[in-house]
Short mmCIF file of C-alpha atoms in Angstrom, two decimals:
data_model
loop_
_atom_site.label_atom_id
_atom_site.label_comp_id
_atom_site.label_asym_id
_atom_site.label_seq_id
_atom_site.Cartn_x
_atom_site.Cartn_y
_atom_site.Cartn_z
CA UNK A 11 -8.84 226.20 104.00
CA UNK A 12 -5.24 226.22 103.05
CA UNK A 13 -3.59 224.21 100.81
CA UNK A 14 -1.56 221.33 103.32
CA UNK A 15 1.81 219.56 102.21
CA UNK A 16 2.98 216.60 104.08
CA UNK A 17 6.40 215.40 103.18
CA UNK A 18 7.12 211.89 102.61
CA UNK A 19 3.63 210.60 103.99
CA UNK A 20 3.57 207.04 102.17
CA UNK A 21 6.97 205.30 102.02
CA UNK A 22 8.76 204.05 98.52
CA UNK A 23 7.59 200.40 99.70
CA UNK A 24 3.80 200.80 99.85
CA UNK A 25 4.02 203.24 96.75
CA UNK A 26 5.96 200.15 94.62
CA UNK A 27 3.26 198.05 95.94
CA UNK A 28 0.32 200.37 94.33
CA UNK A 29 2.30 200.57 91.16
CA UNK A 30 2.41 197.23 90.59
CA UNK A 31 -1.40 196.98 91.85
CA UNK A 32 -2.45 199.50 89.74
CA UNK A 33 -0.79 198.69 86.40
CA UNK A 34 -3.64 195.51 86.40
CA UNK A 35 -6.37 197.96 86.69
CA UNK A 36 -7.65 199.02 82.89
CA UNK A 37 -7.09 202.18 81.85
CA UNK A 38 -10.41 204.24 81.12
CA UNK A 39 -10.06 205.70 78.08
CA UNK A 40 -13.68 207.51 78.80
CA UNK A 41 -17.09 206.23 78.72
CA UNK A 42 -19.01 209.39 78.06
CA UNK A 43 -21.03 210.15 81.36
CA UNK A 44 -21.83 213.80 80.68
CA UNK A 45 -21.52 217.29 79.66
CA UNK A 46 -18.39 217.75 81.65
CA UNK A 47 -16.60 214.24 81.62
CA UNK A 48 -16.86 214.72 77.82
CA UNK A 49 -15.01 218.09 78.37
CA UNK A 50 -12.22 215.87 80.18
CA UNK A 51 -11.82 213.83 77.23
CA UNK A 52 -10.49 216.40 74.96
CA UNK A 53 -7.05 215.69 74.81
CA UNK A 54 -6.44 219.62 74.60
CA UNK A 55 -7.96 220.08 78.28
CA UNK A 56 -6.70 216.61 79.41
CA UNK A 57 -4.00 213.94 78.55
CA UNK A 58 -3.16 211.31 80.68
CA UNK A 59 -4.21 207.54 81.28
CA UNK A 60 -7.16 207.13 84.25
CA UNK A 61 -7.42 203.77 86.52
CA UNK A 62 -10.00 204.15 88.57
CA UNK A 63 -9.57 202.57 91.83
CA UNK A 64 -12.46 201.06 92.92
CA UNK A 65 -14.06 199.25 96.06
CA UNK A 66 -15.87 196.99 94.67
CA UNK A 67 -13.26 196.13 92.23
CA UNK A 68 -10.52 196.75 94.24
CA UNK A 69 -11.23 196.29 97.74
CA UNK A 70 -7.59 195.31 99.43
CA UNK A 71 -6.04 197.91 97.39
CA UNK A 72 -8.40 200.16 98.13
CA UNK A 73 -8.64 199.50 102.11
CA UNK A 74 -4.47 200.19 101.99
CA UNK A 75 -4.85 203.31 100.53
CA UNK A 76 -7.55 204.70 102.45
CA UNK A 77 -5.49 202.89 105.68
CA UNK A 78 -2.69 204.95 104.56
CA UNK A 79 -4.24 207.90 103.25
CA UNK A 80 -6.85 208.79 106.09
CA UNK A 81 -4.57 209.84 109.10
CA UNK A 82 -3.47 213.01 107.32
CA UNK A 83 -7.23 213.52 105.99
CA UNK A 84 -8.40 212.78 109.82
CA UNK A 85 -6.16 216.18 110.40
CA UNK A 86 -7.61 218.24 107.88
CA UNK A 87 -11.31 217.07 108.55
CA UNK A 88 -10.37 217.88 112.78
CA UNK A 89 -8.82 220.96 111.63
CA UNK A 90 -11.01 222.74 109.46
CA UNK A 91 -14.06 221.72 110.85
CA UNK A 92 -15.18 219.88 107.63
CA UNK A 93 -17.50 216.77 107.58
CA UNK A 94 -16.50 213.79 106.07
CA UNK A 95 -17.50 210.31 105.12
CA UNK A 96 -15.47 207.52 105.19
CA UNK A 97 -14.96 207.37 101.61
CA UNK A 98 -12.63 208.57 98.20
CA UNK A 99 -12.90 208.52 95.14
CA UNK A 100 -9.53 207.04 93.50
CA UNK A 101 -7.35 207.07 90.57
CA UNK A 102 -4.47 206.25 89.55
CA UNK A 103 -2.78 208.75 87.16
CA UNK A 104 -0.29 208.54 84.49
CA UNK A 105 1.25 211.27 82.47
CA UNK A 106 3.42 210.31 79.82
CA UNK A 107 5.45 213.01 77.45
CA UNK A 108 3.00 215.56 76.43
CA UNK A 109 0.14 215.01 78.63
CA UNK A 110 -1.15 217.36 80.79
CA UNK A 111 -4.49 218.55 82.21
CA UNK A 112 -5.37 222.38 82.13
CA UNK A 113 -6.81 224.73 85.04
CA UNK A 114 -9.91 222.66 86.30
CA UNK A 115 -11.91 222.54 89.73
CA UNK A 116 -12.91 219.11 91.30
CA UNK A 117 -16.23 220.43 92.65
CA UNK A 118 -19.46 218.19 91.69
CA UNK A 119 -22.55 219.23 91.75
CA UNK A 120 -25.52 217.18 91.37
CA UNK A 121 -28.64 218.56 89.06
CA UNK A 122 -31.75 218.97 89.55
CA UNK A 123 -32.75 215.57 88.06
CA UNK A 124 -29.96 213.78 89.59
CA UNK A 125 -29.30 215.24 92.91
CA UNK A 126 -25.85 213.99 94.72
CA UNK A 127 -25.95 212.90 97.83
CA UNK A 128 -22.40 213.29 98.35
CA UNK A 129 -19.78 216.02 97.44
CA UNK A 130 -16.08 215.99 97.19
CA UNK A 131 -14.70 217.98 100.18
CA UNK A 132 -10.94 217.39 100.24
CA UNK A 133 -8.95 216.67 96.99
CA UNK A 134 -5.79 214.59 97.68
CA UNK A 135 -2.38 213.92 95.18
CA UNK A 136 -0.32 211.67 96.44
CA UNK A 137 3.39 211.69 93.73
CA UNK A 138 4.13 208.19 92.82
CA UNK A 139 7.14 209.07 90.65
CA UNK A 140 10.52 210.57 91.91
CA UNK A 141 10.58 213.67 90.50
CA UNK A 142 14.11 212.58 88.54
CA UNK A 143 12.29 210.27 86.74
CA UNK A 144 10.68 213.18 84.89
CA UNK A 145 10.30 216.73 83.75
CA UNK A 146 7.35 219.26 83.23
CA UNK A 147 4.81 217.93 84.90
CA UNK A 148 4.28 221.22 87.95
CA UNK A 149 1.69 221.17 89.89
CA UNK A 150 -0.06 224.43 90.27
CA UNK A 151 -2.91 224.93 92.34
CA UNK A 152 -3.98 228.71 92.93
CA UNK A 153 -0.97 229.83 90.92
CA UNK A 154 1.58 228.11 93.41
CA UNK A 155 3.58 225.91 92.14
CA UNK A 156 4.00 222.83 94.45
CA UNK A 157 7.36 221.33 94.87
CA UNK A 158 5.93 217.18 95.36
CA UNK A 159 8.61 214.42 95.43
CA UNK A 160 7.49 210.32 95.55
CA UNK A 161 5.66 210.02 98.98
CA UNK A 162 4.66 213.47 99.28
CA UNK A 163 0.77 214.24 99.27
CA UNK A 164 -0.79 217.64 99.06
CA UNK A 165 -4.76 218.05 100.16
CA UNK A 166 -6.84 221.04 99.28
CA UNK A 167 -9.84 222.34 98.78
CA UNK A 168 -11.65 220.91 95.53
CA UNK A 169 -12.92 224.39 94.67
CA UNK A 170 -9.46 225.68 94.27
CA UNK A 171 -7.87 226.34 90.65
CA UNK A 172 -5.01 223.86 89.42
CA UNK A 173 -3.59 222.29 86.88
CA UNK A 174 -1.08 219.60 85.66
CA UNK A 175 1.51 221.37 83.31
CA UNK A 176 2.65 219.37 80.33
CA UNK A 177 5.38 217.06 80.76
CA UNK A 178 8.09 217.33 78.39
CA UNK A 179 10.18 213.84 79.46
CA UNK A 180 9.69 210.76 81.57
CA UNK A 181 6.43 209.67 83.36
CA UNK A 182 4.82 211.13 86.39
CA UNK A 183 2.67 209.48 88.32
CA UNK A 184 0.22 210.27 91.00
CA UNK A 185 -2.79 209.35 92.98
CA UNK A 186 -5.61 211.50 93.50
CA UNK A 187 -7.92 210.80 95.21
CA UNK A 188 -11.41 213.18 96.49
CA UNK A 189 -12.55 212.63 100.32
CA UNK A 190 -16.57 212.49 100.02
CA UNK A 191 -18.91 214.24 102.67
CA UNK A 192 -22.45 215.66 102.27
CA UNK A 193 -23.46 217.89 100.45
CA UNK A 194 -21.79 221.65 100.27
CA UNK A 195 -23.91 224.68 102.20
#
């Protein structure tokens, strides 16, 4: 599956809106979970602030973004054959001066003890942040660097290989977000 850019696919207005939305959601500084979210805490793998958008939390927020978000994920999903529930994960993301996150996947896998019963299938960043407002900050998935400006959202594949480089000024902002569906083959 390729990597799909859509230009300017939420507009400035809505965008503003989830800032301001998003900025009263708490930041998670980490609750240890596991083996690997404790790996995301170490600020040399990952630096930014995480606020988990969440339906039960967040519900009208959450219903405009997945309003908003689904019609390009309905394309991917028709066009790649992939099955999909009706459901993200969300966060909002904030990277300040010096924060980055290093070369990661956003596969899941359930273990044997605690088997998933659902499996991202489509990762999803969304830029919140005109790209004058900071610098650093590249997106790189698969060793491509992709060119995102506010509005523009890029979906992949969660197996692919990516990264955040540091940002050196400003703040960037994003939403990423992981389309669920059952369980890989």
């Amino acid at each position: 599956m390729p990597t799909i850019v859509v230009k300017s696919a939420v507009s400035a207005s809505v965008i503003n809106s989830w800032n301001v939305a998003t900025s009263q959601i708490k930041f998670d500084d980490g609750e240890v979970k596991s083996n690997t979210y404790a790996k995301l805490l170490d600020k040399d793998v990952r630096s930014c602030e995480v606020r988990p958008v969440v339906f039960s939390k967040h519900r009208k927020l959450y219903n405009d973004m997945l309003n908003n978000l689904y019609p390009y994920i309905d394309f991917y999903e028709c066009d790649f054959n992939t099955s999909l529930y009706r459901r993200l994960e969300i966060q909002h993301i904030t990277y300040n001066a010096g924060d980055h996150f290093t070369n990661h996947t956003d596969i899941i896998y359930g273990s044997k003890n605690n088997p998933t019963t659902a499996q991202r299938k489509i990762s999803c960043i969304l830029m919140l942040s005109n790209s004058s407002e900071f610098e650093g900050g590249n997106l790189i998935i698969e060793d491509k660097q992709i060119d995102l400006d506010m509005g523009d959202l890029v979906l992949f594949q969660p197996t692919y290989v990516h990264r955040v480089e540091r940002v050196v000024k400003g703040t960037r902002r994003a939403l990423v977000s992981w389309v669920l569906g059952p369980p890989w083959r």
